[in-house]
Short mmCIF file of C-alpha atoms and ligand atoms in Angstrom, two decimals:
data_model
loop_
_atom_site.label_atom_id
_atom_site.label_comp_id
_atom_site.label_asym_id
_atom_site.label_seq_id
_atom_site.Cartn_x
_atom_site.Cartn_y
_atom_site.Cartn_z
CA MET A 1 7.02 85.06 155.24
CA PRO A 2 5.68 86.70 158.44
CA LEU A 3 7.18 85.34 161.63
CA ASP A 4 5.02 82.95 163.64
CA ARG A 5 5.45 84.50 167.06
CA LYS A 6 4.40 81.42 168.98
CA ALA A 7 7.00 79.35 167.16
CA ALA A 8 9.59 82.06 167.83
CA PHE A 9 8.79 81.89 171.54
CA GLU A 10 9.09 78.14 171.59
CA GLN A 11 12.41 78.17 169.79
CA ALA A 12 13.70 80.86 172.15
CA ALA A 13 12.52 78.87 175.18
CA ALA A 14 14.34 75.79 173.86
CA VAL A 15 17.61 77.78 173.65
CA LEU A 16 17.14 79.05 177.21
CA ARG A 17 16.52 75.53 178.47
CA ARG A 18 19.55 74.13 176.64
CA ASN A 19 21.86 76.74 178.16
CA ASP A 20 20.41 76.40 181.68
CA ARG A 21 22.93 74.95 184.16
CA GLY A 22 20.54 74.85 187.12
CA GLY A 23 21.33 78.04 189.05
CA TYR A 24 22.69 80.03 186.12
CA THR A 25 22.70 80.04 182.34
CA ILE A 26 25.78 80.01 180.14
CA PRO A 27 25.71 82.51 177.24
CA THR A 28 26.42 79.77 174.67
CA ARG A 29 28.03 76.35 174.62
CA GLY A 30 31.74 76.19 173.77
CA LEU A 31 32.71 79.87 173.51
CA TYR A 32 31.36 81.02 176.91
CA PRO A 33 30.99 78.10 179.37
CA PHE A 34 30.49 80.06 182.66
CA GLN A 35 28.15 82.73 184.08
CA TRP A 36 28.59 86.22 182.62
CA ASN A 37 27.21 89.20 184.53
CA TRP A 38 25.09 91.16 182.06
CA ASP A 39 24.25 88.11 179.98
CA SER A 40 22.82 86.53 183.08
CA CYS A 41 20.75 89.54 184.16
CA LEU A 42 19.30 90.09 180.69
CA SER A 43 18.58 86.37 180.39
CA ALA A 44 16.30 86.65 183.40
CA LEU A 45 13.97 88.81 181.27
CA GLY A 46 13.39 85.78 179.05
CA LEU A 47 13.55 83.07 181.73
CA ARG A 48 10.68 84.69 183.66
CA HIS A 49 8.29 83.69 180.86
CA LEU A 50 9.20 80.06 181.54
CA ASP A 51 9.53 80.20 185.33
CA GLU A 52 9.65 83.34 187.47
CA ARG A 53 11.42 81.65 190.37
CA ARG A 54 14.15 80.48 188.02
CA ALA A 55 14.58 84.02 186.66
CA TRP A 56 15.16 85.43 190.16
CA LEU A 57 17.57 82.57 190.92
CA GLU A 58 19.73 83.76 188.00
CA LEU A 59 20.23 87.11 189.76
CA GLU A 60 20.59 85.53 193.20
CA THR A 61 23.39 83.24 191.96
CA LEU A 62 25.26 86.14 190.35
CA LEU A 63 25.01 88.26 193.50
CA ALA A 64 26.18 85.39 195.70
CA HIS A 65 29.60 86.07 194.12
CA GLN A 66 29.66 89.82 194.78
CA TRP A 67 32.98 91.01 196.17
CA PRO A 68 33.20 92.39 199.72
CA ASP A 69 33.82 95.89 198.26
CA GLY A 70 30.52 95.74 196.34
CA MET A 71 31.80 94.93 192.85
CA VAL A 72 29.85 92.27 190.94
CA PRO A 73 32.38 90.48 188.72
CA HIS A 74 31.93 89.97 185.01
CA ILE A 75 32.49 86.21 185.02
CA VAL A 76 31.80 83.60 187.70
CA PHE A 77 33.79 80.43 186.97
CA HIS A 78 31.38 77.87 188.45
CA VAL A 79 33.11 74.93 186.73
CA GLU A 80 36.50 74.13 185.28
CA ASP A 81 36.68 74.38 181.50
CA GLU A 82 39.93 74.55 179.55
CA GLY A 83 37.98 75.63 176.47
CA TYR A 84 38.00 79.28 177.65
CA PHE A 85 40.85 81.76 177.95
CA PRO A 86 41.59 83.61 180.23
CA GLY A 87 40.43 81.29 183.00
CA PRO A 88 40.87 81.48 186.80
CA LYS A 89 44.59 80.65 186.62
CA ILE A 90 45.16 83.93 184.78
CA TRP A 91 42.81 86.12 186.84
CA ARG A 92 43.93 84.79 190.27
CA THR A 93 41.40 86.86 192.17
CA ASN A 94 41.48 84.65 195.23
CA ARG A 95 37.70 84.34 195.64
CA PRO A 96 35.95 81.29 197.20
CA THR A 97 34.48 80.48 193.77
CA PRO A 98 36.87 81.90 191.17
CA THR A 99 35.70 85.03 189.38
CA SER A 100 37.20 87.57 187.01
CA GLY A 101 38.42 90.81 188.59
CA ILE A 102 36.51 93.40 186.55
CA THR A 103 32.82 94.22 186.17
CA GLN A 104 30.25 94.64 183.38
CA PRO A 105 27.34 96.98 182.49
CA PRO A 106 25.00 97.10 185.52
CA VAL A 107 21.69 96.11 183.92
CA LEU A 108 20.66 94.44 187.20
CA GLY A 109 18.45 97.27 188.52
CA TYR A 110 16.71 97.65 185.16
CA VAL A 111 16.01 93.92 185.07
CA MET A 112 14.86 93.74 188.72
CA LYS A 113 12.28 96.46 188.19
CA ARG A 114 10.84 94.70 185.15
CA LEU A 115 10.74 91.40 187.00
CA LEU A 116 8.91 93.10 189.85
CA ASP A 117 6.52 95.26 187.80
CA GLU A 118 5.40 92.51 185.49
CA ALA A 119 5.45 89.60 187.98
CA LYS A 120 2.61 87.12 188.10
CA ASP A 121 3.82 85.88 191.49
CA LYS A 122 3.84 89.24 193.33
CA PRO A 123 4.76 87.92 196.81
CA LEU A 124 7.76 86.03 195.37
CA ALA A 125 8.86 89.12 193.43
CA ALA A 126 8.59 91.40 196.47
CA ASP A 127 10.46 88.91 198.61
CA MET A 128 13.29 88.49 196.09
CA ALA A 129 13.55 92.23 195.41
CA ARG A 130 13.80 92.83 199.16
CA GLN A 131 16.63 90.31 199.43
CA LEU A 132 18.57 91.59 196.42
CA ILE A 133 18.17 95.36 196.62
CA PRO A 134 20.86 95.96 199.30
CA LYS A 135 23.36 94.10 197.11
CA ALA A 136 22.41 96.04 193.98
CA ALA A 137 22.74 99.30 195.94
CA ALA A 138 26.18 98.26 197.25
CA TRP A 139 27.30 97.62 193.66
CA HIS A 140 26.15 101.07 192.54
CA ARG A 141 27.85 102.73 195.53
CA TRP A 142 31.03 100.90 194.61
CA PHE A 143 30.89 102.27 191.07
CA TYR A 144 30.89 105.90 192.15
CA ALA A 145 33.46 105.34 194.89
CA ASP A 146 36.02 103.35 192.90
CA ARG A 147 35.36 104.19 189.26
CA ASP A 148 34.84 107.92 189.80
CA PRO A 149 37.42 108.76 192.47
CA ALA A 150 37.53 112.45 191.43
CA ASN A 151 33.77 112.67 191.99
CA THR A 152 32.81 113.89 188.50
CA GLY A 153 29.41 112.14 188.51
CA LEU A 154 30.36 109.70 185.74
CA VAL A 155 32.14 106.35 186.05
CA ALA A 156 34.98 105.06 183.86
CA ILE A 157 35.64 101.56 182.66
CA ILE A 158 39.22 100.37 183.10
CA HIS A 159 39.18 97.45 180.67
CA PRO A 160 37.36 97.14 177.29
CA TRP A 161 35.74 93.91 178.55
CA GLU A 162 33.94 95.93 181.22
CA SER A 163 31.99 97.80 178.54
CA GLY A 164 30.61 94.54 177.15
CA ARG A 165 31.45 96.05 173.74
CA ASP A 166 34.91 94.47 173.80
CA ASN A 167 36.56 95.50 170.52
CA SER A 168 34.53 98.63 169.75
CA ILE A 169 36.23 101.31 167.66
CA ASP A 170 35.56 103.52 170.70
CA TRP A 171 38.53 101.94 172.52
CA ASP A 172 41.11 101.96 169.70
CA GLU A 173 42.96 105.11 170.68
CA ALA A 174 42.95 104.52 174.42
CA LEU A 175 43.90 100.87 173.99
CA ALA A 176 46.82 101.80 171.72
CA ARG A 177 48.40 103.48 174.78
CA VAL A 178 48.35 100.19 176.73
CA PRO A 179 51.76 98.51 176.44
CA THR A 180 52.30 94.89 175.49
CA GLU A 181 55.75 94.32 177.02
CA GLY A 182 55.69 91.57 179.58
CA VAL A 183 52.53 89.83 178.35
CA GLU A 184 53.00 86.18 179.26
CA PRO A 185 52.67 83.75 176.33
CA TYR A 186 49.07 82.59 175.95
CA GLN A 187 46.83 80.64 173.67
CA ARG A 188 43.48 82.11 172.64
CA ARG A 189 40.51 79.79 172.78
CA ASP A 190 37.81 82.01 171.26
CA THR A 191 39.16 81.53 167.74
CA GLN A 192 38.81 77.76 168.15
CA HIS A 193 35.05 78.26 168.47
CA VAL A 194 34.43 81.23 166.15
CA ASP A 195 36.12 82.32 162.91
CA GLN A 196 38.95 84.78 163.57
CA SER A 197 37.38 87.29 161.15
CA GLN A 198 34.49 87.75 163.62
CA ARG A 199 36.66 88.21 166.71
CA PRO A 200 39.10 90.83 168.08
CA HIS A 201 42.58 91.16 166.59
CA LYS A 202 45.69 89.80 168.38
CA ALA A 203 46.97 93.35 169.04
CA GLU A 204 43.80 94.01 171.08
CA TYR A 205 43.98 90.66 172.87
CA ASP A 206 47.59 91.30 173.95
CA ARG A 207 46.45 94.55 175.56
CA TYR A 208 43.42 92.93 177.20
CA ILE A 209 45.81 90.47 178.82
CA TRP A 210 48.36 93.15 179.74
CA LEU A 211 45.64 94.99 181.68
CA VAL A 212 44.60 91.78 183.48
CA GLN A 213 48.24 91.11 184.49
CA HIS A 214 48.66 94.75 185.58
CA PHE A 215 45.57 94.70 187.83
CA ARG A 216 46.55 91.29 189.19
CA GLY A 217 49.93 92.80 190.12
CA LEU A 218 48.00 95.33 192.24
CA ASP A 219 46.18 92.50 194.03
CA TRP A 220 42.86 93.53 192.49
CA ASP A 221 42.59 96.39 194.96
CA ASN A 222 39.77 98.43 193.46
CA ALA A 223 40.71 101.49 195.49
CA GLU A 224 43.86 101.66 193.33
CA LEU A 225 42.95 100.24 189.94
CA HIS A 226 41.22 103.26 188.39
CA ASP A 227 44.11 105.67 188.82
CA ALA A 228 46.66 102.97 188.01
CA SER A 229 45.05 102.01 184.72
CA PRO A 230 46.34 103.53 181.47
CA PHE A 231 42.89 102.74 180.04
CA ARG A 232 40.14 104.90 181.61
CA VAL A 233 37.17 105.68 179.39
CA VAL A 234 33.75 107.14 180.21
CA ASP A 235 31.28 105.24 178.04
CA PRO A 236 27.89 106.98 177.58
CA GLY A 237 26.14 103.62 177.12
CA PHE A 238 27.61 102.16 180.29
CA ASN A 239 26.78 105.26 182.33
CA ALA A 240 23.25 105.40 180.89
CA ILE A 241 22.66 101.82 182.00
CA LEU A 242 23.88 102.71 185.50
CA ILE A 243 21.65 105.79 185.65
CA ARG A 244 18.60 103.86 184.44
CA SER A 245 19.32 101.11 186.97
CA ASP A 246 19.55 103.74 189.72
CA ASP A 247 16.21 105.25 188.60
CA ASP A 248 14.74 101.76 188.76
CA LEU A 249 16.33 100.92 192.13
CA ALA A 250 14.83 104.13 193.53
CA ASP A 251 11.36 103.07 192.38
CA ILE A 252 11.78 99.57 193.78
CA ALA A 253 13.06 100.96 197.10
CA ASP A 254 10.04 103.29 197.39
CA ARG A 255 7.72 100.40 196.79
CA LEU A 256 9.45 98.25 199.42
CA GLY A 257 9.31 101.05 201.98
CA LYS A 258 13.04 101.85 201.93
CA PRO A 259 13.13 105.66 201.54
CA ALA A 260 16.82 106.04 202.43
CA LEU A 261 17.88 103.64 199.65
CA ALA A 262 15.55 105.43 197.23
CA ALA A 263 16.94 108.86 198.09
CA GLU A 264 20.50 107.66 197.74
CA ALA A 265 19.85 106.15 194.29
CA ARG A 266 18.05 109.32 193.13
CA ALA A 267 20.94 111.49 194.30
CA ARG A 268 23.46 109.39 192.35
CA ALA A 269 21.30 109.51 189.20
CA ALA A 270 20.73 113.28 189.51
CA LYS A 271 24.45 113.96 189.82
CA ALA A 272 25.24 111.74 186.83
CA ARG A 273 22.52 113.42 184.74
CA ALA A 274 24.00 116.82 185.51
CA ALA A 275 27.42 115.68 184.26
CA PHE A 276 26.13 113.81 181.20
CA GLY A 277 25.83 116.80 178.83
CA ALA A 278 29.63 116.83 178.43
CA LEU A 279 29.36 113.58 176.44
CA TRP A 280 27.28 115.15 173.62
CA SER A 281 29.12 115.65 170.31
CA GLU A 282 27.69 118.29 167.96
CA ARG A 283 29.83 116.94 165.16
CA HIS A 284 28.41 113.42 165.41
CA GLY A 285 24.93 114.45 166.53
CA GLN A 286 25.02 111.86 169.31
CA PHE A 287 26.76 111.08 172.61
CA VAL A 288 30.37 109.85 172.42
CA CYS A 289 32.92 108.40 174.85
CA PHE A 290 35.29 110.57 176.88
CA ASP A 291 38.86 109.35 177.21
CA ARG A 292 39.56 110.25 180.82
CA ALA A 293 43.29 109.42 180.66
CA ALA A 294 43.76 111.72 177.63
CA GLY A 295 41.19 114.33 178.74
CA ARG A 296 39.22 114.48 175.46
CA GLN A 297 36.16 113.14 173.65
CA VAL A 298 36.65 110.06 171.48
CA ASP A 299 36.05 110.61 167.76
CA SER A 300 33.85 107.57 167.18
CA ALA A 301 30.10 107.24 166.52
CA SER A 302 28.96 104.02 168.15
CA VAL A 303 25.85 102.45 169.56
CA GLY A 304 27.24 103.31 173.01
CA GLY A 305 26.32 106.89 172.20
CA LEU A 306 22.74 105.96 171.25
CA LEU A 307 22.06 103.89 174.39
CA PRO A 308 21.53 106.99 176.59
CA VAL A 309 17.87 107.02 175.44
CA LEU A 310 17.53 104.09 177.88
CA ALA A 311 17.61 106.62 180.70
CA ALA A 312 15.89 109.34 178.62
CA LEU A 313 19.12 111.36 178.75
CA GLY A 314 19.61 114.44 176.61
CA THR A 315 17.11 117.09 175.55
CA PRO A 316 14.05 116.09 173.48
CA GLU A 317 15.86 117.53 170.47
CA GLN A 318 18.92 115.34 171.12
CA GLN A 319 16.69 112.29 171.56
CA ARG A 320 15.02 113.00 168.20
CA ALA A 321 18.48 113.40 166.65
CA ILE A 322 19.39 109.94 167.95
CA ALA A 323 16.21 108.46 166.41
CA ALA A 324 17.08 110.18 163.10
CA LEU A 325 20.61 108.81 163.25
CA ILE A 326 19.31 105.26 163.76
CA ARG A 327 17.15 105.74 160.62
CA ARG A 328 20.17 107.02 158.73
CA TRP A 329 22.39 104.09 159.75
CA ARG A 330 19.61 101.67 158.84
CA GLY A 331 19.38 103.32 155.42
CA LEU A 332 23.07 102.47 154.91
CA THR A 333 22.55 98.79 155.86
CA ARG A 334 19.50 96.56 155.81
CA PHE A 335 18.93 95.73 159.47
CA GLY A 336 19.26 98.00 162.50
CA ILE A 337 21.11 98.78 164.63
CA ALA A 338 24.73 98.52 163.51
CA SER A 339 27.13 98.86 166.46
CA HIS A 340 29.04 101.63 164.64
CA ALA A 341 28.25 104.23 162.03
CA PRO A 342 28.29 102.16 158.81
CA ASP A 343 30.01 104.95 156.86
CA ASP A 344 32.96 105.14 159.29
CA PRO A 345 36.01 103.73 157.42
CA ARG A 346 36.86 101.69 160.54
CA PHE A 347 33.45 99.89 160.39
CA GLU A 348 33.64 96.09 159.92
CA ALA A 349 30.28 94.39 159.33
CA LYS A 350 31.28 91.00 160.79
CA ARG A 351 33.82 91.79 163.50
CA TYR A 352 32.08 91.48 166.88
CA TRP A 353 31.49 95.05 168.21
CA ARG A 354 32.94 96.97 165.24
CA GLY A 355 29.79 96.88 163.13
CA PRO A 356 27.44 93.94 163.77
CA ALA A 357 23.91 94.40 165.15
CA TRP A 358 23.18 93.00 168.61
CA ILE A 359 19.63 92.15 169.69
CA ILE A 360 20.26 93.01 173.35
CA VAL A 361 21.30 96.52 172.34
CA ASN A 362 18.25 96.77 170.09
CA SER A 363 16.08 95.78 173.01
CA MET A 364 17.47 98.44 175.35
CA ILE A 365 17.36 101.15 172.68
CA ALA A 366 13.78 100.21 171.76
CA ASP A 367 12.81 100.50 175.44
CA GLY A 368 14.55 103.87 175.61
CA LEU A 369 13.01 105.29 172.45
CA ALA A 370 9.55 104.40 173.73
CA ARG A 371 10.41 106.03 177.05
CA CYS A 372 11.48 109.19 175.17
CA GLY A 373 8.08 109.33 173.44
CA LEU A 374 9.32 107.97 170.10
CA PRO A 375 7.18 104.81 169.70
CA GLU A 376 7.50 104.47 165.94
CA ALA A 377 11.29 104.49 166.07
CA SER A 378 11.09 101.96 168.90
CA GLU A 379 8.87 99.59 166.95
CA GLN A 380 11.09 99.73 163.89
CA VAL A 381 14.00 98.53 166.03
CA ASN A 382 11.89 95.67 167.41
CA ARG A 383 10.76 94.70 163.93
CA ASP A 384 14.41 94.50 162.87
CA SER A 385 15.21 92.23 165.82
CA LEU A 386 12.44 89.85 164.78
CA ALA A 387 13.59 90.01 161.15
CA LEU A 388 17.12 89.09 162.21
CA ILE A 389 16.08 85.94 164.05
CA GLU A 390 13.72 85.10 161.20
CA THR A 391 16.69 85.34 158.82
CA SER A 392 19.39 83.63 160.91
CA GLY A 393 18.08 82.24 164.22
CA PHE A 394 19.39 83.08 167.70
CA ALA A 395 22.95 84.14 166.94
CA GLU A 396 25.29 86.13 169.17
CA TYR A 397 25.34 89.03 166.65
CA TYR A 398 24.46 89.74 163.02
CA ASP A 399 25.90 91.32 159.89
CA PRO A 400 23.67 94.41 159.54
CA HIS A 401 23.92 94.29 155.71
CA THR A 402 22.97 90.66 155.15
CA GLY A 403 21.45 89.56 158.47
CA GLU A 404 23.94 86.64 158.61
CA GLY A 405 24.24 85.19 162.13
CA LEU A 406 27.77 85.52 163.58
CA GLY A 407 29.78 84.56 166.67
CA GLY A 408 28.36 81.93 169.02
CA GLY A 409 25.18 80.08 168.05
CA GLU A 410 22.01 79.38 170.11
CA PHE A 411 22.78 82.41 172.21
CA THR A 412 21.00 82.84 175.54
CA TRP A 413 20.49 86.60 175.69
CA THR A 414 19.34 86.79 172.07
CA ALA A 415 16.74 84.12 172.85
CA ALA A 416 15.79 85.91 176.08
CA MET A 417 15.20 89.23 174.30
CA ILE A 418 13.05 87.58 171.64
CA ALA A 419 11.04 85.56 174.19
CA ASP A 420 10.43 88.79 176.08
CA LEU A 421 9.57 90.77 172.96
CA VAL A 422 6.97 88.34 171.68
CA MET A 423 5.43 87.86 175.14
CA ASN A 424 5.32 91.55 175.98
CA ALA A 425 4.38 93.21 172.74
CA GLY A 426 1.35 94.81 174.43
CA GLY A 427 0.81 98.45 173.47
CA SER A 428 2.70 98.13 170.21
CA SER A 429 1.69 97.01 166.75
CA LEU A 430 3.50 93.70 167.34
CA SER A 431 0.99 91.20 168.63
CA PRO A 432 1.96 89.26 171.77
CA VAL A 433 1.54 85.49 171.94
CA ALA A 434 -0.69 83.77 174.49
CA GLY A 435 1.03 82.22 177.56
CA PRO A 436 3.53 79.37 177.06
C1 DGY B 501 35.45 87.28 175.76
O1 DGY B 501 36.14 86.40 176.25
O2 DGY B 501 35.45 87.60 174.57
C2 DGY B 501 34.49 87.97 176.61
O3 DGY B 501 33.72 88.87 175.89
C3 DGY B 501 35.16 88.65 177.74
O4 DGY B 501 34.16 88.89 178.65
#
């Protein structure tokens, strides 16, 4: 049965409203009861179709908890909730409102530009962009200062949680080098909300916690953490998001009459683009991670290596190869885009980031494919996103073979991406719905 787009919008809007906590949205009830960085930014792309002021407030709230060094943390613990581990008592970051001590993919600039470009209330959008752009620029500066101390042009993540793709196969080898001695006894909470078979293994969790304890032992001093971390990986997806956000910050800065900020963002993006070619793998026909601690490419074909289309990275031939690879993976499953190559023996269709399809990733890849001049590939990805919610509602992630919804239910960013897709289908063969 074809999807009724108006009904899809209304259902998505209901999820957004249910997860709204006033100044921020939670990703989902139970599993994630606080504000998460990239969830929150991407949610603004859906919230704007309900209330533009509320969408900007989502970003404003997140940035109110930026660290003095420029880092924007991955979780802001606005309330106390024992249903989540690790909470503030484990992180001990000593912030006025407790936060975690690591960051997440910087989709902020990408989101701000879309909020500004497509705003109905232009004065509000210009005013908010003017207020927020210095903070976004400080975050990007921080990335290249503290996560690329050797000045290579590309930033590393120092904890798998920073990637947002927590238990990806991409991290297996690097994470295996993280010790587990000295991990304080702990009780996981995630597996009380979601079946263990859809979540990371204990061996990974122990190492996630070891890294948190290690960084805490260094007083969360970002000037030291990169070099002190046994886990340092350059993720092509993460870097592509940062480059695209710098491209977008430069455009916003030009429009607001801030040429120095624009030039600075363009210089960062140009340097990163020049370094990016080293992440291409001929063997996999896509970009792959680089294990900075080990000094070699990671032998793993993941969605992180497809995301660079978001910033139109690679040659036109490489971009076409990525579109062909997405078709190939889809041919091995039923719904795109699996988070790992489905024919990799390490692939697991239901385990979080080791196989399932994620609608936020689909949304960014669809945007990127269109930007690379590959509209048909882009529309196929969008059609799959709609088919997934038609099959299983607004889940956190989906089994790419069956379309079964997995992880947390009534998930904010899934709803936000669908609300945005059905409202903004202009220019594609998907028809947009009339206003809410
Ligand atoms: C979790 O707790 O699984 C989160 O993904 C960490 O950010």
